């Protein structure tokens, strides 16, 4: 992974495992990368989309309080090994910048807002994920008109995220979109699915808006995998 990143002149980012992992294991991975080896991996995330842990039956009961406490334990262990790493979080799914629709736990607590209140002193870059389509498990893929109309939502999402950061932490922090595409399903072959020409136009529009708003990190998901082609279709392994 590190060799490939260096060959591509790309900056690597590693997400440590939260379900099934531990602060000690996360700290050892930092040690392996940046002390035992001179990989100098700067960017680190902890867990992934914690608001979905109960939906995917990772945990029977999981809320913002538990996540924020565990995230801090991981962060402190990792920083003890290398205080220069850059921590990115919380990486919650389907952030819209609208309090009416943003992810909340079963007690109604906003995942991003509560994370920043608890860990705004340790996180370096505030990250969210967003896939606008489909809007439910039963909805079809979007039409080209729906896709065309969607890109402007980013003119509100990022400013609203920055406002929440400022309100909860009392300072400005860099922001990131560490998963983004028009569609979160495996849909392909449609007029506006992620492998379509129209999705490429949507992505160009969205990326331009994110650049204008000075988003620090943007990670398109995904380029290619065996079950869900993205930009690349290949017959064998990459």
Tab-separated table of C-alpha atoms in Angstrom:
chain	number	residue	atom	x	y	z
A	1	UNK	CA	0.000	0.000	0.000
A	2	UNK	CA	2.729	2.465	0.945
A	3	UNK	CA	4.803	1.548	-2.118
A	4	UNK	CA	1.805	2.081	-4.413
A	5	UNK	CA	0.984	5.412	-2.775
A	6	UNK	CA	4.553	6.647	-3.166
A	7	UNK	CA	4.718	5.491	-6.786
A	8	UNK	CA	1.526	7.458	-7.500
A	9	UNK	CA	2.803	10.473	-5.549
A	10	UNK	CA	-0.296	10.118	-3.366
A	11	UNK	CA	-0.592	10.870	0.339
A	12	UNK	CA	-1.639	7.688	2.187
A	13	UNK	CA	-4.366	7.658	4.818
A	14	UNK	CA	-5.019	4.719	7.135
A	15	UNK	CA	-8.219	4.006	9.057
A	16	UNK	CA	-7.644	1.881	12.134
A	17	UNK	CA	-10.219	-0.737	12.995
A	18	UNK	CA	-12.627	0.224	15.776
A	19	UNK	CA	-15.060	-2.749	15.888
A	20	UNK	CA	-12.783	-5.726	16.448
A	21	UNK	CA	-9.820	-3.504	17.223
A	22	UNK	CA	-8.372	-1.828	20.283
A	23	UNK	CA	-6.435	1.322	21.194
A	24	UNK	CA	-3.339	-0.834	21.744
A	25	UNK	CA	-3.609	-2.375	18.267
A	26	UNK	CA	-4.118	1.052	16.714
A	27	UNK	CA	-1.074	2.401	18.527
A	28	UNK	CA	1.012	-0.541	17.304
A	29	UNK	CA	-0.006	0.152	13.714
A	30	UNK	CA	1.136	3.754	14.100
A	31	UNK	CA	4.374	2.460	15.604
A	32	UNK	CA	4.878	0.015	12.730
A	33	UNK	CA	4.349	2.704	10.106
A	34	UNK	CA	6.114	5.678	11.633
A	35	UNK	CA	8.631	4.342	14.161
A	36	UNK	CA	9.660	0.820	13.154
A	37	UNK	CA	9.464	1.874	9.509
A	38	UNK	CA	9.974	5.329	8.102
A	39	UNK	CA	6.660	5.423	6.212
A	40	UNK	CA	5.644	8.776	7.711
A	41	UNK	CA	1.913	8.174	7.354
A	42	UNK	CA	0.436	11.485	8.444
A	43	UNK	CA	-3.317	11.007	8.034
A	44	UNK	CA	-5.236	8.603	10.278
A	45	UNK	CA	-8.912	7.844	10.832
A	46	UNK	CA	-10.513	5.844	13.644
A	47	UNK	CA	-13.400	3.563	12.698
A	48	UNK	CA	-15.769	4.224	9.822
A	49	UNK	CA	-19.363	5.476	9.734
A	50	UNK	CA	-20.072	4.788	13.421
A	51	UNK	CA	-23.697	5.827	13.008
A	52	UNK	CA	-24.198	2.595	11.024
A	53	UNK	CA	-22.639	0.199	13.534
A	54	UNK	CA	-26.028	-0.892	14.877
A	55	UNK	CA	-27.639	-0.987	11.420
A	56	UNK	CA	-24.966	-3.414	10.239
A	57	UNK	CA	-25.255	-5.438	13.485
A	58	UNK	CA	-21.666	-4.685	14.462
A	59	UNK	CA	-23.030	-3.750	17.883
A	60	UNK	CA	-26.478	-4.293	19.384
A	61	UNK	CA	-26.330	-0.947	21.127
A	62	UNK	CA	-24.083	1.920	20.083
A	63	UNK	CA	-24.518	5.651	20.547
A	64	UNK	CA	-22.627	8.926	20.346
A	65	UNK	CA	-21.536	8.726	23.984
A	66	UNK	CA	-19.865	5.339	23.578
A	67	UNK	CA	-18.296	6.271	20.257
A	68	UNK	CA	-16.870	9.545	21.525
A	69	UNK	CA	-15.340	7.866	24.577
A	70	UNK	CA	-13.828	5.041	22.530
A	71	UNK	CA	-12.599	7.390	19.797
A	72	UNK	CA	-10.738	9.404	22.415
A	73	UNK	CA	-9.108	6.288	23.871
A	74	UNK	CA	-7.876	5.321	20.408
A	75	UNK	CA	-6.692	8.848	19.618
A	76	UNK	CA	-4.724	9.257	22.832
A	77	UNK	CA	-3.029	5.870	22.380
A	78	UNK	CA	-2.046	6.689	18.809
A	79	UNK	CA	-0.800	10.181	19.654
A	80	UNK	CA	1.330	8.757	22.454
A	81	UNK	CA	3.296	6.860	19.800
A	82	UNK	CA	3.493	9.692	17.265
A	83	UNK	CA	2.206	13.107	18.347
A	84	UNK	CA	2.628	14.460	14.814
A	85	UNK	CA	-0.071	12.355	13.154
A	86	UNK	CA	-3.143	14.118	11.769
A	87	UNK	CA	-6.420	12.697	13.091
A	88	UNK	CA	-9.481	12.744	10.839
A	89	UNK	CA	-13.040	12.134	12.059
A	90	UNK	CA	-15.790	11.288	12.661
A	91	UNK	CA	-16.535	10.043	9.119
A	92	UNK	CA	-20.271	9.670	9.670
A	93	UNK	CA	-22.457	8.718	6.725
A	94	UNK	CA	-25.044	10.852	4.935
A	95	UNK	CA	-24.193	14.242	6.379
A	96	UNK	CA	-26.367	16.904	4.737
A	97	UNK	CA	-25.705	19.994	6.821
A	98	UNK	CA	-29.394	20.069	7.740
A	99	UNK	CA	-30.168	19.331	11.424
A	100	UNK	CA	-33.500	17.812	10.373
A	101	UNK	CA	-31.839	15.081	8.314
A	102	UNK	CA	-28.306	14.692	9.694
A	103	UNK	CA	-27.522	11.348	11.389
A	104	UNK	CA	-28.579	11.014	15.033
A	105	UNK	CA	-28.344	8.207	17.549
A	106	UNK	CA	-31.375	6.572	19.171
A	107	UNK	CA	-31.494	9.326	21.792
A	108	UNK	CA	-31.664	12.023	19.117
A	109	UNK	CA	-28.077	13.223	19.533
A	110	UNK	CA	-26.367	14.538	16.393
A	111	UNK	CA	-23.314	12.396	15.593
A	112	UNK	CA	-21.112	15.152	14.182
A	113	UNK	CA	-22.059	17.811	16.701
A	114	UNK	CA	-21.604	15.501	19.709
A	115	UNK	CA	-18.289	14.267	18.358
A	116	UNK	CA	-16.962	17.803	18.070
A	117	UNK	CA	-18.160	18.738	21.539
A	118	UNK	CA	-16.353	15.713	23.000
A	119	UNK	CA	-13.247	15.493	20.814
A	120	UNK	CA	-12.870	18.831	19.070
A	121	UNK	CA	-9.625	19.343	20.950
A	122	UNK	CA	-8.019	16.228	19.421
A	123	UNK	CA	-9.410	15.965	15.901
A	124	UNK	CA	-7.404	17.826	13.255
A	125	UNK	CA	-9.673	17.482	10.220
A	126	UNK	CA	-13.461	17.109	10.397
A	127	UNK	CA	-14.684	14.489	7.922
A	128	UNK	CA	-18.091	13.475	6.617
A	129	UNK	CA	-19.449	11.068	3.982
A	130	UNK	CA	-22.242	11.720	1.512
A	131	UNK	CA	-24.124	9.684	-1.132
A	132	UNK	CA	-27.324	11.475	-2.180
A	133	UNK	CA	-28.929	8.530	-4.022
A	134	UNK	CA	-30.951	6.451	-3.574
A	135	UNK	CA	-32.825	8.120	-0.749
A	136	UNK	CA	-34.135	4.797	0.614
A	137	UNK	CA	-33.509	1.069	0.273
A	138	UNK	CA	-36.402	0.739	-2.180
A	139	UNK	CA	-35.861	3.814	-4.360
A	140	UNK	CA	-34.497	3.361	-7.884
A	141	UNK	CA	-31.337	5.005	-9.169
A	142	UNK	CA	-31.736	8.708	-9.968
A	143	UNK	CA	-32.722	10.121	-13.325
A	144	UNK	CA	-30.375	12.446	-15.162
A	145	UNK	CA	-32.569	15.401	-14.137
A	146	UNK	CA	-32.366	14.397	-10.472
A	147	UNK	CA	-28.615	13.970	-10.729
A	148	UNK	CA	-28.223	17.346	-12.438
A	149	UNK	CA	-30.234	19.109	-9.748
A	150	UNK	CA	-28.345	17.494	-6.878
A	151	UNK	CA	-24.847	18.952	-7.174
A	152	UNK	CA	-25.864	22.335	-5.808
A	153	UNK	CA	-26.494	20.791	-2.365
A	154	UNK	CA	-22.768	21.112	-1.738
A	155	UNK	CA	-23.121	24.888	-1.705
A	156	UNK	CA	-24.935	24.389	1.616
A	157	UNK	CA	-23.338	21.236	3.064
A	158	UNK	CA	-19.807	22.564	3.454
A	159	UNK	CA	-20.688	26.047	4.803
A	160	UNK	CA	-23.080	24.428	7.289
A	161	UNK	CA	-20.392	21.963	8.380
A	162	UNK	CA	-17.924	24.787	8.925
A	163	UNK	CA	-20.528	26.648	10.986
A	164	UNK	CA	-21.079	23.589	13.208
A	165	UNK	CA	-17.324	23.207	13.682
A	166	UNK	CA	-16.989	26.836	14.692
A	167	UNK	CA	-19.980	26.686	17.027
A	168	UNK	CA	-18.902	23.519	18.849
A	169	UNK	CA	-15.126	23.996	19.022
A	170	UNK	CA	-14.770	27.770	18.989
A	171	UNK	CA	-12.323	27.617	16.091
A	172	UNK	CA	-12.056	26.842	12.412
A	173	UNK	CA	-10.794	23.406	11.414
A	174	UNK	CA	-10.035	21.904	8.003
A	175	UNK	CA	-12.845	19.776	6.581
A	176	UNK	CA	-12.836	16.638	4.447
A	177	UNK	CA	-15.258	14.489	2.493
A	178	UNK	CA	-13.645	11.086	2.821
A	179	UNK	CA	-16.348	9.151	0.951
A	180	UNK	CA	-18.381	10.643	-1.861
A	181	UNK	CA	-20.295	9.533	-4.922
A	182	UNK	CA	-23.784	10.023	-6.296
A	183	UNK	CA	-24.922	6.515	-5.341
A	184	UNK	CA	-24.139	4.189	-2.429
A	185	UNK	CA	-25.499	1.003	-4.043
A	186	UNK	CA	-23.960	-1.465	-6.490
A	187	UNK	CA	-26.082	-0.070	-9.324
A	188	UNK	CA	-24.442	-0.043	-12.754
A	189	UNK	CA	-25.606	0.173	-16.352
A	190	UNK	CA	-28.287	2.834	-15.810
A	191	UNK	CA	-28.597	6.240	-17.408
A	192	UNK	CA	-27.315	7.981	-14.258
A	193	UNK	CA	-25.576	5.230	-12.254
A	194	UNK	CA	-21.995	5.785	-11.041
A	195	UNK	CA	-20.475	4.234	-14.175
A	196	UNK	CA	-22.395	6.557	-16.520
A	197	UNK	CA	-21.300	9.571	-18.532
A	198	UNK	CA	-23.874	11.680	-16.698
A	199	UNK	CA	-22.365	10.720	-13.352
A	200	UNK	CA	-18.987	11.920	-14.622
A	201	UNK	CA	-20.563	15.303	-15.369
A	202	UNK	CA	-22.153	15.345	-11.903
A	203	UNK	CA	-18.800	14.523	-10.327
A	204	UNK	CA	-17.008	17.265	-12.247
A	205	UNK	CA	-19.584	19.775	-11.034
A	206	UNK	CA	-19.426	18.580	-7.412
A	207	UNK	CA	-15.631	18.452	-7.328
A	208	UNK	CA	-15.450	21.985	-8.689
A	209	UNK	CA	-17.753	23.200	-5.925
A	210	UNK	CA	-15.662	21.442	-3.268
A	211	UNK	CA	-12.479	22.987	-4.659
A	212	UNK	CA	-14.017	26.460	-4.599
A	213	UNK	CA	-15.000	25.911	-0.973
A	214	UNK	CA	-11.449	24.849	-0.108
A	215	UNK	CA	-12.255	21.376	1.196
A	216	UNK	CA	-8.912	19.926	2.271
A	217	UNK	CA	-9.446	16.245	1.397
A	218	UNK	CA	-11.895	14.678	-1.059
A	219	UNK	CA	-11.955	10.898	-1.553
A	220	UNK	CA	-14.115	9.536	-4.394
A	221	UNK	CA	-15.567	6.116	-3.582
A	222	UNK	CA	-14.831	4.042	-5.459
A	223	UNK	CA	-12.603	3.587	-8.496
A	224	UNK	CA	-12.990	-0.168	-8.909
A	225	UNK	CA	-13.837	-3.357	-7.036
A	226	UNK	CA	-14.803	-6.876	-8.164
A	227	UNK	CA	-18.522	-6.440	-7.461
A	228	UNK	CA	-19.042	-2.744	-8.177
A	229	UNK	CA	-17.220	-1.068	-11.058
A	230	UNK	CA	-16.572	2.620	-10.553
A	231	UNK	CA	-14.420	4.527	-12.989
A	232	UNK	CA	-12.343	1.484	-13.906
A	233	UNK	CA	-13.493	-1.785	-15.397
A	234	UNK	CA	-10.800	-4.455	-15.333
A	235	UNK	CA	-10.682	-8.156	-16.088
A	236	UNK	CA	-8.056	-8.948	-13.454
A	237	UNK	CA	-6.575	-7.519	-10.282
A	238	UNK	CA	-5.244	-3.981	-10.293
